[in-house]
């Protein structure tokens, strides 16, 4: 352990690495900047809690909070320089989609379906629309399109050059973000089905893992993908079949990150696993984790419901 940053609230979701700094949000109502060289920490008020990954563009930090506020902070002056609102969460479920960046546009999506596009240079809202459904997954940008899965099973595609929308419906419920694998859109449903779609959203393949997922997305790993389930299974697969499956006595809560030839996974019981088919290493007792780990050089960064952000050096 090389650093431990104390907050006054849970550290859930995931963070952003930019210019040797790690940006993350907390249930204490602040966005944090951790310098990964000096370990100095700054924090900025968000007026309410959040678990989104902040978006950093040049010297500006963009966030959204649970109460439906979108804002930007100037990282030089620490002053708020932009603010707008959209609908708050329709249910008492904390997970919000994180903003994503396309060219010089930040795209925000609320759990209630409000989609807002903000010009990050001019600090001006340039597009707003309303989608039907409930949304917890961060959208995927691929090939100038935005792919947006919903809890209700609808999947939207938005053309980013003109904001035209199309929609398909799938027999699943989606809480986790899509990923791009071999120019296919891959999505894991709550009930265990994994869908492979082409960029026009035509189905290519469906694999039923018979496992339970929520906020865990697949990660590209070696020649395929890897995902970990709520019921303790680590599954390697590709567009054809399940390649390998191993069960551990744990509850996996987040998307893996790849470090060298290991998949790094976090668990509800406060453990970090370094996994491949030949070897598993476990770091224990970090408090309940619902945070996607990040890699900075040889440091694994992970947030915890022990109100901490940890940096662990891998020797």
XYZ file of C-alpha atoms in Angstrom:
315
model
C 0.000 0.000 0.000
C 1.594 3.297 -1.101
C -1.302 5.674 -0.494
C -4.686 5.741 1.217
C -6.934 8.770 0.754
C -9.684 9.289 3.332
C -13.075 10.605 2.250
C -16.275 11.170 4.212
C -18.376 8.902 1.995
C -18.349 5.774 -0.139
C -16.049 5.712 -3.172
C -18.028 3.770 -5.789
C -18.084 3.570 -9.584
C -14.781 4.365 -11.270
C -12.288 7.182 -11.777
C -10.368 9.004 -14.488
C -6.582 9.252 -14.964
C -5.369 12.455 -16.609
C -1.956 14.170 -16.492
C -0.627 11.995 -13.640
C -3.719 12.696 -11.566
C -6.624 10.505 -10.551
C -10.091 12.074 -10.466
C -12.973 10.420 -8.645
C -16.223 11.250 -6.849
C -17.578 10.304 -3.449
C -20.834 9.973 -1.587
C -19.593 12.849 0.594
C -20.590 15.259 -2.205
C -17.098 16.046 -3.505
C -15.015 15.369 -6.581
C -11.382 14.619 -5.759
C -8.067 15.130 -7.544
C -5.230 12.893 -6.316
C -1.750 13.711 -7.610
C -0.184 10.320 -8.413
C 3.374 11.622 -8.020
C 3.181 13.720 -4.841
C -0.054 12.173 -3.428
C -1.399 15.640 -2.704
C -5.197 15.778 -2.728
C -7.689 18.492 -3.641
C -11.479 18.266 -3.431
C -14.327 20.244 -5.001
C -17.933 20.469 -3.853
C -20.573 18.861 -6.115
C -23.535 19.872 -3.879
C -24.711 16.238 -3.689
C -23.243 12.764 -3.853
C -22.113 11.043 -7.017
C -20.505 7.831 -8.220
C -19.753 8.893 -11.792
C -16.296 9.036 -13.293
C -15.493 12.740 -13.797
C -14.703 13.915 -17.305
C -11.555 16.027 -17.563
C -10.901 18.216 -20.592
C -7.823 20.447 -20.480
C -8.165 22.316 -17.135
C -11.870 21.632 -16.709
C -13.538 18.922 -14.668
C -17.130 17.972 -15.587
C -19.416 15.955 -13.319
C -23.039 15.122 -12.675
C -24.552 14.437 -9.269
C -27.431 12.314 -8.029
C -29.748 15.302 -7.729
C -29.605 16.012 -11.471
C -26.961 18.733 -11.692
C -24.311 18.911 -14.427
C -21.409 21.258 -13.752
C -17.829 22.125 -14.695
C -15.023 23.277 -12.403
C -11.940 25.208 -13.472
C -9.056 23.175 -12.050
C -6.776 26.215 -11.879
C -9.091 28.479 -9.896
C -11.317 25.768 -8.312
C -14.309 27.890 -9.378
C -17.515 26.532 -10.897
C -17.712 27.775 -14.490
C -20.758 25.960 -15.911
C -23.964 24.491 -14.581
C -27.199 23.035 -15.928
C -29.772 20.525 -14.691
C -31.624 17.460 -15.851
C -33.828 14.886 -14.126
C -32.580 13.078 -11.038
C -32.691 9.328 -10.524
C -36.257 7.958 -10.806
C -35.473 5.333 -8.164
C -33.429 5.139 -4.996
C -30.534 3.520 -6.853
C -27.302 5.463 -6.733
C -25.597 4.351 -9.951
C -25.540 7.015 -12.665
C -24.055 6.793 -16.167
C -20.729 8.624 -16.456
C -20.236 11.376 -19.043
C -18.289 10.525 -22.199
C -16.268 12.738 -24.535
C -16.640 12.891 -28.317
C -14.352 15.375 -30.046
C -15.034 18.586 -28.056
C -18.437 17.501 -26.793
C -19.315 16.007 -23.411
C -22.353 13.721 -23.459
C -24.348 13.319 -20.251
C -27.114 10.782 -19.650
C -29.404 10.749 -16.625
C -30.970 7.618 -15.106
C -34.337 9.032 -16.207
C -33.302 9.284 -19.857
C -32.327 12.937 -20.339
C -29.423 13.161 -22.779
C -27.498 16.438 -22.947
C -24.530 17.396 -25.141
C -22.253 20.199 -23.912
C -19.521 21.949 -25.889
C -16.562 21.654 -23.488
C -14.656 24.599 -24.976
C -17.498 27.102 -25.224
C -19.263 25.762 -22.099
C -22.583 25.733 -23.907
C -25.371 23.161 -24.112
C -25.863 22.303 -27.783
C -28.342 19.412 -27.775
C -30.910 17.871 -25.449
C -33.398 15.039 -25.858
C -35.360 12.571 -23.755
C -35.121 8.775 -24.108
C -37.720 6.341 -22.808
C -36.620 4.046 -20.006
C -34.211 3.817 -17.088
C -30.473 4.105 -17.675
C -27.601 3.011 -15.405
C -24.908 2.086 -17.942
C -22.325 4.502 -19.313
C -22.823 4.658 -23.106
C -20.178 3.451 -25.567
C -18.767 5.616 -28.350
C -17.754 3.584 -31.390
C -17.405 4.569 -35.049
C -18.998 8.022 -34.561
C -22.014 6.502 -32.857
C -23.238 6.357 -29.275
C -24.657 3.046 -28.016
C -26.995 3.361 -25.032
C -28.463 0.259 -23.330
C -31.324 0.570 -20.851
C -32.571 -1.320 -17.813
C -35.783 -1.940 -19.762
C -34.004 -3.838 -22.566
C -34.061 -1.105 -25.192
C -30.747 -0.269 -26.874
C -30.416 3.114 -28.580
C -27.926 4.143 -31.238
C -27.304 7.846 -31.767
C -25.424 9.172 -34.797
C -23.008 11.721 -33.361
C -22.845 13.846 -36.503
C -26.594 14.604 -36.569
C -28.038 13.106 -33.323
C -30.442 10.802 -35.179
C -31.681 7.964 -32.971
C -32.651 4.365 -33.672
C -33.714 1.692 -31.183
C -33.947 -2.061 -30.836
C -35.398 -4.144 -28.007
C -33.648 -7.148 -26.497
C -34.900 -9.716 -24.009
C -32.651 -8.595 -21.140
C -32.050 -5.828 -18.619
C -28.827 -3.820 -18.969
C -27.032 -2.088 -16.100
C -23.467 -2.401 -17.409
C -21.707 -0.573 -20.212
C -21.196 -1.993 -23.716
C -17.665 -2.668 -24.975
C -16.131 -2.834 -28.436
C -14.595 -6.180 -29.384
C -13.482 -6.896 -32.957
C -15.801 -4.110 -34.194
C -18.753 -5.706 -32.412
C -20.830 -4.193 -29.610
C -20.807 -6.570 -26.629
C -23.296 -6.198 -23.766
C -23.884 -8.291 -20.645
C -27.447 -8.515 -19.376
C -28.537 -8.808 -15.756
C -29.860 -12.336 -16.337
C -26.586 -13.702 -17.758
C -27.022 -13.331 -21.521
C -24.184 -11.703 -23.455
C -25.120 -10.111 -26.776
C -22.851 -9.476 -29.763
C -24.204 -6.832 -32.181
C -22.761 -5.244 -35.294
C -22.514 -1.457 -35.501
C -25.989 -1.320 -37.096
C -27.264 -3.175 -33.981
C -28.017 -6.359 -35.896
C -27.596 -9.391 -33.594
C -24.608 -11.613 -34.414
C -24.486 -14.007 -31.468
C -25.954 -14.504 -27.990
C -24.218 -16.531 -25.278
C -26.167 -17.522 -22.171
C -23.726 -17.813 -19.267
C -26.537 -18.631 -16.781
C -24.842 -16.267 -14.320
C -25.915 -12.988 -12.698
C -24.492 -9.591 -13.698
C -25.284 -6.034 -12.716
C -22.671 -3.289 -13.162
C -19.962 -5.633 -14.481
C -19.000 -5.187 -18.129
C -16.744 -7.544 -20.085
C -13.127 -6.522 -20.658
C -11.050 -7.431 -23.687
C -8.530 -10.009 -22.455
C -5.945 -11.913 -24.512
C -7.803 -13.187 -27.607
C -11.278 -12.869 -26.119
C -13.145 -11.271 -23.255
C -13.443 -11.777 -19.508
C -16.217 -10.968 -17.049
C -16.898 -11.767 -13.388
C -20.368 -12.447 -12.005
C -22.247 -11.583 -8.844
C -22.344 -15.284 -7.987
C -18.558 -15.637 -8.012
C -17.751 -16.914 -11.499
C -14.885 -15.642 -13.649
C -15.750 -16.345 -17.279
C -13.491 -16.144 -20.324
C -15.309 -16.184 -23.659
C -15.339 -15.025 -27.258
C -18.005 -14.565 -29.927
C -18.242 -18.324 -30.372
C -18.280 -19.901 -26.921
C -17.283 -19.862 -23.268
C -13.559 -20.690 -23.138
C -13.024 -21.121 -19.393
C -14.946 -20.676 -16.174
C -13.787 -20.685 -12.558
C -15.760 -20.112 -9.365
C -14.364 -18.327 -6.326
C -16.136 -17.886 -2.996
C -16.859 -14.206 -3.497
C -19.231 -11.661 -5.044
C -17.742 -9.702 -7.929
C -19.038 -6.173 -8.319
C -17.165 -4.373 -11.091
C -15.604 -4.546 -14.532
C -12.105 -6.094 -14.638
C -9.058 -4.089 -15.647
C -6.133 -5.805 -17.382
C -2.637 -5.597 -15.873
C 0.059 -7.494 -17.804
C -1.392 -11.015 -18.224
C -3.770 -10.699 -15.255
C -7.373 -9.603 -15.027
C -7.749 -7.494 -11.874
C -11.120 -7.927 -10.184
C -12.699 -6.386 -7.095
C -15.268 -7.908 -4.774
C -18.079 -7.085 -2.387
C -16.073 -8.650 0.448
C -13.209 -6.169 0.045
C -10.806 -8.283 -1.976
C -8.733 -7.606 -5.081
C -7.921 -10.608 -7.276
C -5.181 -10.908 -9.875
C -6.445 -13.690 -12.097
C -5.289 -15.814 -14.974
C -5.867 -19.497 -15.663
C -2.542 -20.482 -14.104
C -2.486 -18.285 -11.013
C -4.694 -16.245 -8.681
C -3.381 -13.720 -6.143
C -5.662 -12.095 -3.552
C -5.297 -8.849 -1.576
C -7.768 -8.777 1.314
C -9.594 -6.569 3.793
C -10.053 -3.292 1.919
C -13.728 -2.849 2.838
C -16.694 -3.464 0.554
C -15.703 -2.571 -3.025
C -18.069 -1.460 -5.786
C -15.385 0.301 -7.807
C -13.705 -0.561 -11.099
C -9.938 -0.690 -10.498
C -7.593 1.506 -12.526
C -3.940 1.011 -13.483
C -1.322 3.763 -13.348
C 2.138 2.452 -14.221
C 2.619 -0.329 -11.624
C -0.055 0.968 -9.243
C -3.552 -0.465 -8.894
C -6.041 2.201 -7.755
C -9.332 1.183 -6.159
C -12.080 2.891 -4.162
C -13.882 1.351 -1.213
C -16.970 1.681 0.937
C -14.548 2.017 3.827
C -14.469 5.662 2.591
C -11.017 5.236 1.093
C -9.156 5.375 -2.192
C -6.207 2.978 -2.169
C -3.069 2.869 -4.300
C -1.309 -0.494 -4.259
C 2.170 -0.888 -5.783
C 2.720 -4.133 -7.666
C 6.330 -5.220 -7.234
